[in-house]
Backbone as a chain_set.jsonl record, in Angstrom:
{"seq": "XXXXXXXXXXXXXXXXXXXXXXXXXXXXXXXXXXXXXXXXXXXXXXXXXXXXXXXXXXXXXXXXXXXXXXXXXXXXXXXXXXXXXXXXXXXXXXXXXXXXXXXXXXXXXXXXXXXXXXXXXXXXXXXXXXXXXXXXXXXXXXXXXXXXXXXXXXXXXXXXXXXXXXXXXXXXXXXXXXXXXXXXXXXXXXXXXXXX", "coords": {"N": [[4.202, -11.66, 30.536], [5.084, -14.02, 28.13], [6.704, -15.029, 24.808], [6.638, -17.554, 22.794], [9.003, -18.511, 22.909], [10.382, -18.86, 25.289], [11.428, -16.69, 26.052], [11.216, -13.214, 27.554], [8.745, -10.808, 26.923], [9.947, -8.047, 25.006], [9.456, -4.773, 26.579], [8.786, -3.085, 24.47], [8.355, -3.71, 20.907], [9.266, -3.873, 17.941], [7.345, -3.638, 15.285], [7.681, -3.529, 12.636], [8.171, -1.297, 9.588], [5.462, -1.04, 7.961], [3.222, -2.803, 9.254], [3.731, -1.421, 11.641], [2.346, 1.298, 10.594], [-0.193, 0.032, 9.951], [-1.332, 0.292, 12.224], [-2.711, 2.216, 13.092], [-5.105, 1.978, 12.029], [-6.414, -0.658, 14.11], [-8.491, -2.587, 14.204], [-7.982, -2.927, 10.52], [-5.322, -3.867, 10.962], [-5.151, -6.227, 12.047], [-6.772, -7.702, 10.963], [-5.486, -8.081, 8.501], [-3.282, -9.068, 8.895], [-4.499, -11.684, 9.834], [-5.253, -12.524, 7.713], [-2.988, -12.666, 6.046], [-2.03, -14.34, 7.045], [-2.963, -16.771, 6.698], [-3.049, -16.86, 3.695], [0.221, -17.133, 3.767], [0.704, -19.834, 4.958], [-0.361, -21.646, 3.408], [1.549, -23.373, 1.739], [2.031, -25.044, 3.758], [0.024, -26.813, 3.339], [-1.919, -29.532, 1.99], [-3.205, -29.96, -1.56], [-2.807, -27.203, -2.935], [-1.505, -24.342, -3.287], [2.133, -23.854, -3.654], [4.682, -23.03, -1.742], [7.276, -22.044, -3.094], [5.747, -21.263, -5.33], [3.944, -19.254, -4.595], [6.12, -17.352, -3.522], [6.737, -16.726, -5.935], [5.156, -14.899, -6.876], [6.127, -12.463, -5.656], [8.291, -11.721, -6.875], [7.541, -11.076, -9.554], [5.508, -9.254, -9.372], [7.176, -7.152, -8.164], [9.475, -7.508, -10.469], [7.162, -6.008, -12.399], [6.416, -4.069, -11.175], [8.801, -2.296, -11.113], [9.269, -1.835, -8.121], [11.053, -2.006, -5.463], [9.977, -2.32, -2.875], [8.961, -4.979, -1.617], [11.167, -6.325, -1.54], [13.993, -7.198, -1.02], [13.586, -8.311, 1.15], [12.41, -11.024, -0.106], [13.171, -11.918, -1.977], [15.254, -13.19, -0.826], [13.638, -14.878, 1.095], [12.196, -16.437, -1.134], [14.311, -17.525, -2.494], [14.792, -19.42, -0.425], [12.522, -20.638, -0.897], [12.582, -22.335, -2.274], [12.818, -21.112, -5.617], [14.58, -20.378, -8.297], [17.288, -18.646, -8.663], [18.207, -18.094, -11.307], [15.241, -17.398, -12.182], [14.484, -15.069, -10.695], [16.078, -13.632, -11.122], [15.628, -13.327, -14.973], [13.061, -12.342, -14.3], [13.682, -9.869, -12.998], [15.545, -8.749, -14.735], [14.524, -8.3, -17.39], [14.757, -10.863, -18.607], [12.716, -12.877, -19.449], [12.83, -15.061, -21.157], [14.196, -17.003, -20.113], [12.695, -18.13, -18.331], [11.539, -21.305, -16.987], [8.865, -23.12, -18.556], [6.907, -24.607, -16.479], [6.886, -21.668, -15.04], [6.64, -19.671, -16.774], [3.809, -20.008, -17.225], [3.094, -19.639, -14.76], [3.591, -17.318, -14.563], [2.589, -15.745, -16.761], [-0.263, -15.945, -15.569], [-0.753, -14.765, -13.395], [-0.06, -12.287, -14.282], [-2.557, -11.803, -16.034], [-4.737, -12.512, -13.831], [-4.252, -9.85, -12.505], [-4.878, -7.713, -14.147], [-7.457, -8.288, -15.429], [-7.987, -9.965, -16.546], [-8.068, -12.87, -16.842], [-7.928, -15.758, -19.263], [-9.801, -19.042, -20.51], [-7.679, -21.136, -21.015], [-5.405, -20.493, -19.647], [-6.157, -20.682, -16.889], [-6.78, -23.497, -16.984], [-4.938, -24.564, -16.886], [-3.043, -23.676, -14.846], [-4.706, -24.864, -12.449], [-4.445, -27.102, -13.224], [-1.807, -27.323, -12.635], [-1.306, -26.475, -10.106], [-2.965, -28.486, -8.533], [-5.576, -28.558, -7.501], [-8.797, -27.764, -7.122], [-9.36, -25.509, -5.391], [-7.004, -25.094, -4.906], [-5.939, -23.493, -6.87], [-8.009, -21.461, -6.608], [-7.085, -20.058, -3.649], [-5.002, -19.557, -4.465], [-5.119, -17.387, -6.844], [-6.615, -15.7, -4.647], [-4.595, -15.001, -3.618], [-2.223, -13.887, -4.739], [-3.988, -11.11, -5.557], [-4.426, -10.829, -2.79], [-2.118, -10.037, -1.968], [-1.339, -7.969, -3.941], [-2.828, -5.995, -2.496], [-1.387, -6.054, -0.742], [1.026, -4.28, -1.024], [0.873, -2.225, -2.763], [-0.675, -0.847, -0.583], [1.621, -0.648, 1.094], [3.256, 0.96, -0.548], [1.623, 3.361, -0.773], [1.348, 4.036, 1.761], [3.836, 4.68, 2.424], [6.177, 3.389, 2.822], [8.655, 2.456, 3.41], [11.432, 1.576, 0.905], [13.984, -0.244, -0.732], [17.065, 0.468, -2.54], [17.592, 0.417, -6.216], [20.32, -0.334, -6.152], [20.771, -1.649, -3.891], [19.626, -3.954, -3.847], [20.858, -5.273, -6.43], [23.281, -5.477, -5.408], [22.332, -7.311, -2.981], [21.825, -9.654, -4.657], [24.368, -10.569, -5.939], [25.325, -11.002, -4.166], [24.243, -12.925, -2.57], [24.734, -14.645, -4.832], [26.957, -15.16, -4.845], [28.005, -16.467, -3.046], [28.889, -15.11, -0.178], [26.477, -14.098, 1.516], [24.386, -15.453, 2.955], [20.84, -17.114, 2.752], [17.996, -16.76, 5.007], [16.049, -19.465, 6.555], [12.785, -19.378, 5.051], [10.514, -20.107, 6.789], [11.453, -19.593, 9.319], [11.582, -17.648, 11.912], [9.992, -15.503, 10.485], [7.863, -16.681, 10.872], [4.475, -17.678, 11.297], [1.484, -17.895, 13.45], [-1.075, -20.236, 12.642], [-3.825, -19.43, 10.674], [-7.23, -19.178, 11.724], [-8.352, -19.917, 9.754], [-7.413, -21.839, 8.634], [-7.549, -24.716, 7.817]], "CA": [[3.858, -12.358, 29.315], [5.906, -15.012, 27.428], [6.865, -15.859, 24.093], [6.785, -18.99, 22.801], [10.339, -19.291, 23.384], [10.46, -18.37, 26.752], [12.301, -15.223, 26.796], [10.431, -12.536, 28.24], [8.672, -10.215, 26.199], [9.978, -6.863, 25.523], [8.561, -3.685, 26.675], [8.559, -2.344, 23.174], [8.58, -4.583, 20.295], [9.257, -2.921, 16.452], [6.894, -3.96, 14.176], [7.865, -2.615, 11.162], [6.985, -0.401, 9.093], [4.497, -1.605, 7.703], [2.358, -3.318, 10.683], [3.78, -0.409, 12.463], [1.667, 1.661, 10.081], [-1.736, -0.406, 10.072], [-1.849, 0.464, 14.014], [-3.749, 3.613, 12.646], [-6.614, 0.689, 12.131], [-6.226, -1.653, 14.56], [-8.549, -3.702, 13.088], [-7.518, -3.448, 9.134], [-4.317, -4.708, 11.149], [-5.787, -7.793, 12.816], [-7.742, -8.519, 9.632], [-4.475, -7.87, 7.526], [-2.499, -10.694, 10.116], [-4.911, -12.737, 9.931], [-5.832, -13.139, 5.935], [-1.675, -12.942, 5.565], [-1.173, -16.076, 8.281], [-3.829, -17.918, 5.742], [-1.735, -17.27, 2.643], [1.601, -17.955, 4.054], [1.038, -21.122, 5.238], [-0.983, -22.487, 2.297], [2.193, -24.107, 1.108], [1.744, -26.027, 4.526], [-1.652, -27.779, 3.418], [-1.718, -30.386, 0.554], [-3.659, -29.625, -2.585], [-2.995, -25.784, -2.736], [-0.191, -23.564, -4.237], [3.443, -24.503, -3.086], [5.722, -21.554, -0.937], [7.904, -21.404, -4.261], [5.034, -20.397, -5.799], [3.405, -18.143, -3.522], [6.773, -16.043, -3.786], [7.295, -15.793, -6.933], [4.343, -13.704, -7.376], [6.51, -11.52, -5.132], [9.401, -11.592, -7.614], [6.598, -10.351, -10.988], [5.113, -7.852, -9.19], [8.334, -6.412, -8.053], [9.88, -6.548, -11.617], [6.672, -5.294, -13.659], [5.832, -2.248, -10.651], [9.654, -1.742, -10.844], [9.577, -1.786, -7.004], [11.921, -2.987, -4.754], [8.804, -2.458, -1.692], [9.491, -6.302, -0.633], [12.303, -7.329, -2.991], [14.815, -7.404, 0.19], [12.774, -9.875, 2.088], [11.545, -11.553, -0.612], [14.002, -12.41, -2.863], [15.843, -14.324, 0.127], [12.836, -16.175, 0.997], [12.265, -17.099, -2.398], [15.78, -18.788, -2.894], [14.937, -20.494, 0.569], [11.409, -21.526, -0.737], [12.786, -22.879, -3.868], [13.247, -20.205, -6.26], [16.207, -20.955, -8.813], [18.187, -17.121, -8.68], [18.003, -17.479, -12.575], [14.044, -16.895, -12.408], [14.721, -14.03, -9.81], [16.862, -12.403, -12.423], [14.755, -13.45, -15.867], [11.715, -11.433, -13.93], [13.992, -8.756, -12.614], [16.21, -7.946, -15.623], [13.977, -8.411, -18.404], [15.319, -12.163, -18.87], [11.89, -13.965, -19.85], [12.969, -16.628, -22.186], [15.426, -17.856, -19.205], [11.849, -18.77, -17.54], [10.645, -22.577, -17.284], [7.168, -23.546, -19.298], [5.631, -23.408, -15.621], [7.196, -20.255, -14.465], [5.955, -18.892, -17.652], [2.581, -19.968, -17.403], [2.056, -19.058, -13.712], [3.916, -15.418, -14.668], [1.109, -15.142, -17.34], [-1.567, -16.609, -14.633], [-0.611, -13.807, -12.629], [-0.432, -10.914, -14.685], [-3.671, -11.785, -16.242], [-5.12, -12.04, -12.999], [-4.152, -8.343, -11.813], [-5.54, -7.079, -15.426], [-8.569, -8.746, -15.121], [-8.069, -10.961, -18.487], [-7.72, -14.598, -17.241], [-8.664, -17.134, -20.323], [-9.962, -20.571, -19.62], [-6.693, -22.11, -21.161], [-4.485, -20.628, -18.64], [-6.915, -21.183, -15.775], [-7.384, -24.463, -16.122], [-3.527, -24.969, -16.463], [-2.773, -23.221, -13.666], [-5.528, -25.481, -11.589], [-3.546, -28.219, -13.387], [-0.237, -27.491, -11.794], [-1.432, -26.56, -8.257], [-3.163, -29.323, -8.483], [-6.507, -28.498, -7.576], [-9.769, -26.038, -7.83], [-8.951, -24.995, -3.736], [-5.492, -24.358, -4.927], [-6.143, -21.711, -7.841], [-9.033, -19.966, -5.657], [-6.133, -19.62, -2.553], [-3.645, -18.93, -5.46], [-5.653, -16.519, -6.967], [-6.648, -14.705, -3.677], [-3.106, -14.602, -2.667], [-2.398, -12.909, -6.034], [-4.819, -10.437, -5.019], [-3.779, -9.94, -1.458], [-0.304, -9.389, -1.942], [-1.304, -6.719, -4.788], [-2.948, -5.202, -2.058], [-0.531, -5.29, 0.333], [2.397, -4.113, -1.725], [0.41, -0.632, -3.209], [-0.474, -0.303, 0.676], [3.142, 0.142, 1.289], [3.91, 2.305, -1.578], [0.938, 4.188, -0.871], [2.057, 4.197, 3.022], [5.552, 5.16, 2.26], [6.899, 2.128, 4.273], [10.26, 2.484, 3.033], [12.006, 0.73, -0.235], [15.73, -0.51, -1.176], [17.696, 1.009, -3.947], [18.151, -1.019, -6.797], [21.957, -1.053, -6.303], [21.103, -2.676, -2.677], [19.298, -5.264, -4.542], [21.673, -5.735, -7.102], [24.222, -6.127, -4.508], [22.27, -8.588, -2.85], [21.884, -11.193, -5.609], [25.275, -11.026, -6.425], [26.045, -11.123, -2.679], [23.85, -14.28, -2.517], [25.755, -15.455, -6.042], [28.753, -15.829, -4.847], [27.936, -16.755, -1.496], [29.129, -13.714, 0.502], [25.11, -13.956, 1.803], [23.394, -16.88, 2.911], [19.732, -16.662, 3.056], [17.769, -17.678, 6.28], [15.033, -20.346, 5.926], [11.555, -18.721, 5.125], [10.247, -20.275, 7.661], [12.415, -19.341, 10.26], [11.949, -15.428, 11.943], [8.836, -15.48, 9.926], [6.772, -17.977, 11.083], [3.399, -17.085, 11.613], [0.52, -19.168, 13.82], [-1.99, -20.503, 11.58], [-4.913, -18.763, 10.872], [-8.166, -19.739, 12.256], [-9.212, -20.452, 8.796], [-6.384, -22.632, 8.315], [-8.032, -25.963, 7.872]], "C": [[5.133, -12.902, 28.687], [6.205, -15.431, 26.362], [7.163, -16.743, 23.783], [8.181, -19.362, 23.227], [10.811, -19.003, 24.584], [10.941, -17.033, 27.432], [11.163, -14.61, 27.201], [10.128, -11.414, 27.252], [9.606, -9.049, 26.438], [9.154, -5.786, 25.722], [8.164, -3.04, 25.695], [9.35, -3.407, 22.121], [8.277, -3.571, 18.544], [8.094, -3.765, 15.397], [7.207, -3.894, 12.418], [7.329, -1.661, 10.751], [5.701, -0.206, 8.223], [3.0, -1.808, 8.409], [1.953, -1.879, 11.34], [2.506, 0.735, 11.615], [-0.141, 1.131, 10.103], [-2.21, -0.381, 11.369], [-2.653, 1.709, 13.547], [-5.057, 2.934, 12.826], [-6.1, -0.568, 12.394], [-6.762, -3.28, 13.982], [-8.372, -4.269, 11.937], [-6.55, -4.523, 9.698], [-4.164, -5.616, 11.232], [-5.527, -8.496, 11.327], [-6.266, -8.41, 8.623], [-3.398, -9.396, 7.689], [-2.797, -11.728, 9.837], [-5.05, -13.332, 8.035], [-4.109, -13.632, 5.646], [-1.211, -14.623, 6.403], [-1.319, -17.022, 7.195], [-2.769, -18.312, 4.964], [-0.719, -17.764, 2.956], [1.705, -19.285, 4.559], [0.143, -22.559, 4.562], [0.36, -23.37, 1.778], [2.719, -25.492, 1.982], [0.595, -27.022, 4.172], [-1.109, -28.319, 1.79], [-3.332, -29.267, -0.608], [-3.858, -27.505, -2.973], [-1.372, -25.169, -3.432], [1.196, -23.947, -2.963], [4.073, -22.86, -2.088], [6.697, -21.094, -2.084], [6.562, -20.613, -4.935], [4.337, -19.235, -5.743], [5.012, -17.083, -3.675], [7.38, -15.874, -5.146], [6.606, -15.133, -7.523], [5.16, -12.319, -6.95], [7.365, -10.878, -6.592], [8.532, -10.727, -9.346], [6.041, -9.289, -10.477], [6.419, -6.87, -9.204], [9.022, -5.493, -9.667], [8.566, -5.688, -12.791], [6.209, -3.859, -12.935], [7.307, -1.325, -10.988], [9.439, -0.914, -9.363], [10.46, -2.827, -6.488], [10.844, -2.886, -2.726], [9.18, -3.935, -0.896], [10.573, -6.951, -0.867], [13.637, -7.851, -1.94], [14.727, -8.682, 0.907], [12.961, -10.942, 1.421], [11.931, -12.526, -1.572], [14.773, -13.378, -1.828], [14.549, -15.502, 0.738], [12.07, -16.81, -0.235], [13.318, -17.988, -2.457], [15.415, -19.616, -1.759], [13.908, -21.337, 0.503], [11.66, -22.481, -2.091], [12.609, -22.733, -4.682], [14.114, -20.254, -6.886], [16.365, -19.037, -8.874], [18.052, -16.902, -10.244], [16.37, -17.236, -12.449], [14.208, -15.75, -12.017], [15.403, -13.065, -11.155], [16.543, -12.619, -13.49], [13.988, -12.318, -15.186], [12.552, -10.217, -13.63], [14.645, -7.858, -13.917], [16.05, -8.204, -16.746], [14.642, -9.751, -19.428], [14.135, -13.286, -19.327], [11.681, -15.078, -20.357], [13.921, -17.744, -21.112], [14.149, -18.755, -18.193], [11.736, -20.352, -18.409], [9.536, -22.461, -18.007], [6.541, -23.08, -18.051], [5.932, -22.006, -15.032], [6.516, -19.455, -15.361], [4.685, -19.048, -17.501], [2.097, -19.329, -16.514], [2.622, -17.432, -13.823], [2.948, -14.762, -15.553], [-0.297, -14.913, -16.82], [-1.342, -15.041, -14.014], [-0.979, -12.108, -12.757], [-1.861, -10.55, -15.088], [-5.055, -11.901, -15.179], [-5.342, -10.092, -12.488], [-4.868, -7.581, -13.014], [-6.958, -7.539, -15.759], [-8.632, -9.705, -16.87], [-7.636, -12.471, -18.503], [-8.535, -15.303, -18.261], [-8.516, -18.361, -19.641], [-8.77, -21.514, -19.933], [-5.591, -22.065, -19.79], [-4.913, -20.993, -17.304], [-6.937, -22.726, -15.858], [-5.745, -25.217, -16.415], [-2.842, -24.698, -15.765], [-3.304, -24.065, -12.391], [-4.694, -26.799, -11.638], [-2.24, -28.284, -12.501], [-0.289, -27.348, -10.383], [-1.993, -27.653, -7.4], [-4.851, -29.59, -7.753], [-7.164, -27.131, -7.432], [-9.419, -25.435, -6.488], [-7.451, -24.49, -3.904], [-5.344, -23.244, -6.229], [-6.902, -20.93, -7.344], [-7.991, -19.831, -4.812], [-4.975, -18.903, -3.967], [-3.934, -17.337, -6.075], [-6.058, -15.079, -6.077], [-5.567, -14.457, -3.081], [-2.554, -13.253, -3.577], [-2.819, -11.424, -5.977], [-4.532, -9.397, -4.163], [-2.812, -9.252, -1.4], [-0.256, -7.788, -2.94], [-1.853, -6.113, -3.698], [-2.366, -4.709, -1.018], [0.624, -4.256, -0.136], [1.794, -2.496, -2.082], [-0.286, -0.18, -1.73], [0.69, 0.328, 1.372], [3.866, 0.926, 0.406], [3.24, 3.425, -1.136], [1.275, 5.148, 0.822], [3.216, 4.922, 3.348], [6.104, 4.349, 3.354], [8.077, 2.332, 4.277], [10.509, 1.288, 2.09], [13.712, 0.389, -0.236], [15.446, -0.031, -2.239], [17.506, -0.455, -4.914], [19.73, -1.159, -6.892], [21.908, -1.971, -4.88], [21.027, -3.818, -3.154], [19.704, -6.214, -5.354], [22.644, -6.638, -6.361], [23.941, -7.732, -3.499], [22.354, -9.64, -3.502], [23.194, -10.957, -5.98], [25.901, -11.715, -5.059], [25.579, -12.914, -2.104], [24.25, -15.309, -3.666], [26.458, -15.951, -5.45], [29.047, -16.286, -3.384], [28.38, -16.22, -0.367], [27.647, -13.408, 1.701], [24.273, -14.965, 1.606], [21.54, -16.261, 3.431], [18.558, -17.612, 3.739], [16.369, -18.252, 5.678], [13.698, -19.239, 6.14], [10.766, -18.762, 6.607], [10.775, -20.112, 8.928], [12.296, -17.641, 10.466], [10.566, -15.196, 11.583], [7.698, -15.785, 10.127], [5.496, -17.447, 11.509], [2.199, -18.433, 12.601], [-0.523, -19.11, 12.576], [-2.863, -20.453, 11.898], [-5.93, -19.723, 11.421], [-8.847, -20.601, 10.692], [-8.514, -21.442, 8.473], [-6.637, -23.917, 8.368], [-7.824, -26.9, 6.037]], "O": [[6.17, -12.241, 28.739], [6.101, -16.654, 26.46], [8.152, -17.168, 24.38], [8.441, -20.406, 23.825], [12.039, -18.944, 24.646], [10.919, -16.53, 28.556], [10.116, -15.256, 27.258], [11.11, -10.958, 26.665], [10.084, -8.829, 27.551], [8.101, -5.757, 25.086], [7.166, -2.336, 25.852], [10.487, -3.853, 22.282], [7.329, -2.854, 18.221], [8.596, -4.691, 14.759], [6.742, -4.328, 11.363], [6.318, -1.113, 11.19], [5.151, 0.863, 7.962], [1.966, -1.18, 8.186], [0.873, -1.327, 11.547], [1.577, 0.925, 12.4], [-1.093, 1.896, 10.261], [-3.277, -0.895, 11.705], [-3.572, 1.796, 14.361], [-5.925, 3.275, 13.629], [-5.576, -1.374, 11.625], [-6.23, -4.329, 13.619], [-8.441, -5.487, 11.767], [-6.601, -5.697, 9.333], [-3.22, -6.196, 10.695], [-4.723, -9.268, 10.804], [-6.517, -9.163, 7.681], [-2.999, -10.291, 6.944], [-2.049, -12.674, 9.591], [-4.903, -14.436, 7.511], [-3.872, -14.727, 5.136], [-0.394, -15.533, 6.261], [-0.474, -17.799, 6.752], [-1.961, -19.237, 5.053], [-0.496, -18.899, 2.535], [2.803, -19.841, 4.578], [0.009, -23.738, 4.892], [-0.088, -24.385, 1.245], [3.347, -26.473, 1.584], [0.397, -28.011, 4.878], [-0.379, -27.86, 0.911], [-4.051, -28.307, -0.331], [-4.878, -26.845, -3.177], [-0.43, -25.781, -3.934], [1.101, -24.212, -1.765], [3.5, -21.77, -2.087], [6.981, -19.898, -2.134], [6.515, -19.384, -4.974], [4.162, -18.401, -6.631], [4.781, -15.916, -3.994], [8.287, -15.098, -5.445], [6.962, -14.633, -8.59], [5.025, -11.274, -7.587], [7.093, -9.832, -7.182], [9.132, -9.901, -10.034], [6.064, -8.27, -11.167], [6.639, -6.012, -10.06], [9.136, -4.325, -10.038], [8.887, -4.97, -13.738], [5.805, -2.858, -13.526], [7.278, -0.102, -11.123], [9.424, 0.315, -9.31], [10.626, -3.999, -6.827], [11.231, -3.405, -1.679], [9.616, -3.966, 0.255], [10.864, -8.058, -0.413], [14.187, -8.922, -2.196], [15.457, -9.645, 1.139], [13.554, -11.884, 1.947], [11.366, -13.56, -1.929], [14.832, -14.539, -2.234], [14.659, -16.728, 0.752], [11.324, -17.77, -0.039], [13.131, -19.205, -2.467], [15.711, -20.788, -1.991], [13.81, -22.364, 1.174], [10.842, -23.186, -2.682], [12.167, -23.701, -5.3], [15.078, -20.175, -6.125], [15.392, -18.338, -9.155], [17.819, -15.758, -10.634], [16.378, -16.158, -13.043], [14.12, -14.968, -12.964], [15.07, -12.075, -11.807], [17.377, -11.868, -13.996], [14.34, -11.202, -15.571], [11.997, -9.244, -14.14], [14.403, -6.67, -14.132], [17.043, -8.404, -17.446], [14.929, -9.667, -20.622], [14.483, -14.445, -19.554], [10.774, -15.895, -20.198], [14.215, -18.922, -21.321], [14.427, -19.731, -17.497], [11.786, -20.629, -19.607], [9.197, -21.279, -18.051], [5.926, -22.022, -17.924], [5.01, -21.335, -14.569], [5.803, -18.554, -14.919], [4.14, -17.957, -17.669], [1.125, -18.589, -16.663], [2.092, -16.503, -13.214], [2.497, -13.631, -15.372], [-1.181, -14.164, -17.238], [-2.097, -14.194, -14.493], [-1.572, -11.243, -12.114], [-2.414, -9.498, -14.768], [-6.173, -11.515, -15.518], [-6.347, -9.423, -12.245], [-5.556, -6.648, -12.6], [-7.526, -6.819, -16.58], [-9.323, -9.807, -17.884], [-7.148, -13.147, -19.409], [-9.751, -15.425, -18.109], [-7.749, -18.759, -18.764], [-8.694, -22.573, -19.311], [-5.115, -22.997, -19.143], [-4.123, -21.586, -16.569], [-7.116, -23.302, -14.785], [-5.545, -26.392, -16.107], [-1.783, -25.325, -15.753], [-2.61, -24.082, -11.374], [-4.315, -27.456, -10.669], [-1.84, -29.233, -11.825], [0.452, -27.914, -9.579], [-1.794, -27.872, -6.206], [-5.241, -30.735, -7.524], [-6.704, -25.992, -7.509], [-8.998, -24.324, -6.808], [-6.872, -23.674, -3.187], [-4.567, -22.291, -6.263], [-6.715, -19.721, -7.475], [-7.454, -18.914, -5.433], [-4.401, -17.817, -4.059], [-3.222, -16.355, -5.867], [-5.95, -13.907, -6.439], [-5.509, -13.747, -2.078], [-2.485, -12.068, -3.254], [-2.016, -10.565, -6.339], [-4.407, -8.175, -4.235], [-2.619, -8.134, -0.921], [0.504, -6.833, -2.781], [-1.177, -5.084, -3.683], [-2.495, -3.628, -0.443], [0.992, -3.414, 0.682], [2.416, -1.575, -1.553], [-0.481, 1.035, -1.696], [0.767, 1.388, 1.993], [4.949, 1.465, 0.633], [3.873, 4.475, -1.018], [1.388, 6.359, 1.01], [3.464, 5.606, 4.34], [6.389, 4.669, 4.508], [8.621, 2.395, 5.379], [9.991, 0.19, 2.298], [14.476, 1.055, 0.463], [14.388, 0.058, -2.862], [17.366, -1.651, -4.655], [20.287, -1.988, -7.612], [22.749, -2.845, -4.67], [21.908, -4.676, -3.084], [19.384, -7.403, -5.371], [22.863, -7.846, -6.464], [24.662, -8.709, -3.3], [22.932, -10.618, -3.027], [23.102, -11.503, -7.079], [26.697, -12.649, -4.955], [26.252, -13.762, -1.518], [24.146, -16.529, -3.538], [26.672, -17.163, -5.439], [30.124, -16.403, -2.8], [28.257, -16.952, 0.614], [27.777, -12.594, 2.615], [23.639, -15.333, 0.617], [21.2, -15.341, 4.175], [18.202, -18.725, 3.351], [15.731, -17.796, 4.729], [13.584, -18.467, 7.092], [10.489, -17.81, 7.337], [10.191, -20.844, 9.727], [12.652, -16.722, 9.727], [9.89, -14.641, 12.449], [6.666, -15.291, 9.673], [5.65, -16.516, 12.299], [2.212, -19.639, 12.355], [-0.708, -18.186, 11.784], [-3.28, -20.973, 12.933], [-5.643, -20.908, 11.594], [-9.587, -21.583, 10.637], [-9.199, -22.206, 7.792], [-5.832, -24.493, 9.1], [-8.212, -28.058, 5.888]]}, "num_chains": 1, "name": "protein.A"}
């Protein structure tokens, strides 16, 4: 067997720990693969939430669970999906007023999602900026997903970074000491079946 890039598979391939974990249920796993392909490559399809946007749900969960669960990853493909480092640090170190109008709105969209208290003002300004009703339902269920992946791996014990790693990274990616590889790149996922 062959991966796409021709090398030859290996005999043992790491999943993470994570993945590596949902082999308990093969199928949650599948079904986990497959719903995650969807999301991640919604910022491939027109009228639907952008790849900046899609991670900077990462970046609000992170700072309001006070986890660092994806913050490693996540925070580098953020800056590579187009993420300004001051939002990253507004959400992380209680910097809120340093947010944009839409950063603020979709950081309210968000929370009020997970709390179950969306109002129709922010909904239908949220629909406004993604730019349509197919892109706040995917936005919304991404929202969602990701909350459930993220308290899967707490609940899992996947493994976390410190917050001095984390620290260290954003300064490490400040000052350019730490370049951070394209999202798409390493990552890449095939696109789901639903992916139309």
């Amino acid at each position: 067997m062959r991966r796409r890039t021709g090398d030859p598979v290996p005999e043992t391939y790491d999943l993470g720990a994570y993945f590596g974990a949902l082999l308990a249920s093969p199928p949650l796993g599948a079904m986990a693969s497959e719903i995650g392909a969807f999301f991640r490559n919604a910022g491939n399809r027109p009228h639907t939430y952008t790849h900046a946007q899609r991670e900077l749900v990462d970046q609000v969960f992170a700072a309001d669970w006070k986890t660092n669960v994806v913050a490693h990853l996540h925070i580098q493909d953020a800056i590579s999906a187009g993420v300004p480092m001051r939002t990253i640090k507004a959400l992380r170190y209680g910097r809120e007023e340093d947010l944009s109008a839409d950063e603020t709105l979709l950081v309210r969209y968000i929370r009020q999602v997970v709390s179950g208290t969306v109002d129709d003002a922010t909904y239908a300004a949220v629909e406004a900026l993604v730019g349509s009703e197919r892109g706040i339902v995917e936005y919304t269920g991404f929202i969602l997903w990701l909350q459930w992946i993220m308290r899967m791996m707490q609940a899992l014990d996947t493994g976390t970074h410190s917050d001095e790693a984390i620290d260290k990274l954003i300064a490490d990616i400040e000052s350019g000491a730490h370049r951070c590889p394209d999202y798409r790149i390493g990552t890449a996922t095939p696109m789901s079946r639903f992916d139309r």
